Amino acid sequence: MRKIISICFVTAVVLMGIGTVQAQSDSSDNVKITITEFSDYQCPACGQYHPIVKKIKKEFGDQVELKLKHYPLNMHQFAALAARAVESAGNQGMFYEMHNMLYNNQRYWSNSVNPAPIFEGYAKKIGLDMEKFRNDLNAAETQKAVMQEKEEGKRRGVNSTPTFFIEGEKLDPLPRSYEQFKEVVEKYLAKKTG
């Protein structure tokens, strides 16, 4: 009886996997543009764009691929630590959860004397393995990953945050509202189908 249950379970898992692959390939038929954002978690302007970017992603779904890149500015003393916290959460599959947590609470932690314990609290709240989180937060590889993205930004002409690229083209000037950002995205999608 156990063998039959095991075989049924394995068959169900395989069939669900096939369905997932098929669903993913169907969605690839959608027109897709790539938006790359270079940002700094302590930057107030980045904090203001965060809900706009979230809403764009939600509205356009699979039509928009969003790539988030770290660009901690030297003028923000906790920006690099915040980026490392997000990378460390990402190592446990929780990049966006920490990303959202930091932007949603930006005023609180960015005005603290030492945000490291606050970041640990966020890590606990989203259910991370705390020992791994602490090790990754202070690991040379994590710092290197953040700095590599910043160097990429410099090569691409980033000198302030947030800086957006759509389909590799720098978005300048920045849209001032969700509606303006949506119009820009729609224009790029129209170019793809045109």
XYZ file of C-alpha atoms in Angstrom:
194
model
C 0.000 0.000 0.000
C 2.842 2.412 0.837
C 4.413 1.773 -2.586
C 1.152 2.649 -4.321
C 0.795 5.866 -2.297
C 4.431 6.777 -3.054
C 3.963 6.128 -6.772
C 0.772 8.218 -6.808
C 2.539 11.037 -4.961
C 5.519 11.014 -7.344
C 3.181 10.910 -10.362
C 1.195 13.864 -8.990
C 4.383 15.855 -8.377
C 5.646 15.144 -11.907
C 2.300 16.105 -13.440
C 2.170 19.339 -11.417
C 5.725 20.093 -12.569
C 4.727 19.597 -16.193
C 1.759 21.917 -15.685
C 4.076 24.532 -14.183
C 6.494 24.322 -17.100
C 3.634 24.597 -19.568
C 2.161 27.596 -17.739
C 5.557 29.298 -17.767
C 6.035 28.720 -21.474
C 2.525 30.057 -22.198
C 3.321 33.283 -20.311
C 6.506 33.756 -22.345
C 4.252 34.534 -25.326
C 3.429 37.844 -23.585
C 5.310 40.893 -24.729
C 8.013 41.516 -22.151
C 10.139 44.538 -21.375
C 12.882 44.768 -18.785
C 12.970 47.552 -16.220
C 16.209 47.804 -14.255
C 16.226 49.959 -11.148
C 19.411 51.058 -9.395
C 18.464 52.118 -5.895
C 19.620 52.932 -2.392
C 17.467 51.703 0.511
C 18.185 54.840 2.564
C 17.343 57.226 -0.282
C 14.036 59.067 0.323
C 13.353 59.353 -3.437
C 13.794 55.581 -3.820
C 11.345 55.144 -0.970
C 8.829 57.329 -2.813
C 9.229 55.323 -6.048
C 8.889 51.963 -4.272
C 5.040 51.871 -4.294
C 5.006 53.127 -7.900
C 7.318 50.322 -9.051
C 5.302 47.742 -7.086
C 2.094 48.951 -8.710
C 3.666 48.843 -12.201
C 4.782 45.247 -11.627
C 1.372 44.286 -10.266
C -0.528 45.894 -13.138
C 1.662 44.657 -15.985
C 2.559 41.285 -14.451
C 4.598 39.057 -16.773
C 4.833 41.798 -19.384
C 7.422 43.512 -17.199
C 10.592 41.916 -15.910
C 11.888 43.927 -12.970
C 15.578 43.804 -12.086
C 16.549 45.469 -8.827
C 20.173 46.543 -8.460
C 22.004 47.954 -5.463
C 23.531 51.411 -5.680
C 24.277 52.483 -2.092
C 25.289 56.129 -2.076
C 28.248 57.142 0.090
C 26.177 59.929 1.656
C 23.835 57.338 3.252
C 25.770 55.634 6.026
C 23.434 52.613 6.328
C 22.672 52.054 2.627
C 25.348 49.395 2.060
C 24.308 47.511 5.211
C 20.680 47.621 4.055
C 21.669 46.266 0.631
C 23.602 43.449 2.349
C 20.529 42.665 4.464
C 18.440 42.299 1.304
C 21.117 40.133 -0.355
C 21.328 37.972 2.772
C 17.553 37.507 2.779
C 17.762 36.708 -0.926
C 20.119 33.836 -0.132
C 17.161 32.284 1.668
C 14.647 33.088 -1.078
C 13.246 36.156 0.707
C 14.780 39.018 -1.313
C 11.500 40.808 -2.035
C 10.190 40.343 1.505
C 13.228 42.116 2.984
C 13.275 44.646 0.131
C 9.658 45.601 0.902
C 10.275 45.588 4.662
C 13.152 48.063 4.343
C 11.252 50.465 2.102
C 8.048 50.239 4.136
C 9.989 51.115 7.307
C 12.653 53.377 5.783
C 12.068 56.377 8.058
C 12.322 54.251 11.183
C 15.578 52.374 10.570
C 17.364 55.096 8.574
C 17.059 57.498 11.513
C 18.353 54.990 14.057
C 21.850 54.994 15.524
C 22.459 51.365 14.530
C 19.972 49.627 12.214
C 21.659 46.176 12.366
C 19.433 44.946 15.253
C 16.398 46.359 13.436
C 17.339 44.394 10.296
C 17.696 41.282 12.438
C 14.187 41.910 13.753
C 12.891 42.126 10.181
C 14.748 38.909 9.327
C 13.036 37.143 12.244
C 9.670 38.573 11.239
C 9.916 37.159 7.705
C 11.099 33.798 9.040
C 14.779 33.656 8.082
C 17.339 31.291 9.579
C 18.977 33.846 11.853
C 22.425 32.269 12.035
C 22.637 32.101 8.243
C 21.309 35.650 7.946
C 23.970 37.020 10.345
C 26.766 35.088 8.632
C 25.669 36.221 5.171
C 25.194 39.831 6.314
C 28.867 40.029 7.300
C 30.281 37.810 4.559
C 32.792 39.207 2.072
C 30.774 37.616 -0.773
C 27.710 39.646 0.189
C 29.665 42.902 0.219
C 31.231 41.955 -3.113
C 27.808 41.261 -4.681
C 26.528 44.693 -3.602
C 29.641 46.499 -4.826
C 29.599 44.680 -8.182
C 26.107 46.001 -8.828
C 27.199 49.498 -7.851
C 30.145 49.239 -10.274
C 27.769 48.080 -12.999
C 25.659 51.152 -12.296
C 28.692 53.440 -12.580
C 29.601 51.885 -15.950
C 26.040 52.528 -17.120
C 26.134 56.190 -16.072
C 24.234 56.000 -12.788
C 25.102 58.904 -10.498
C 21.931 59.264 -8.425
C 19.103 57.121 -7.158
C 16.725 55.909 -8.228
C 17.897 55.432 -11.800
C 15.759 53.352 -14.145
C 16.614 51.716 -17.437
C 13.887 50.347 -19.695
C 15.115 47.965 -22.353
C 18.619 49.255 -21.628
C 17.715 52.917 -22.185
C 18.174 55.304 -19.278
C 14.889 56.873 -18.245
C 15.567 60.593 -18.114
C 13.767 62.571 -16.815
C 12.088 60.311 -14.268
C 8.310 60.093 -14.445
C 6.803 62.109 -11.603
C 3.770 59.919 -10.910
C 2.431 56.412 -11.336
C 0.369 57.567 -14.335
C 3.439 58.993 -16.084
C 5.459 55.834 -15.355
C 2.595 53.705 -16.697
C 2.534 55.767 -19.923
C 6.267 55.174 -20.424
C 5.864 51.421 -19.872
C 2.944 51.307 -22.314
C 5.051 53.101 -24.964
C 7.847 50.548 -24.623
C 5.382 47.665 -24.795
C 3.810 49.205 -27.901
C 7.276 49.429 -29.549
C 7.705 45.687 -28.954
C 4.423 44.833 -30.640
C 4.713 47.521 -33.328
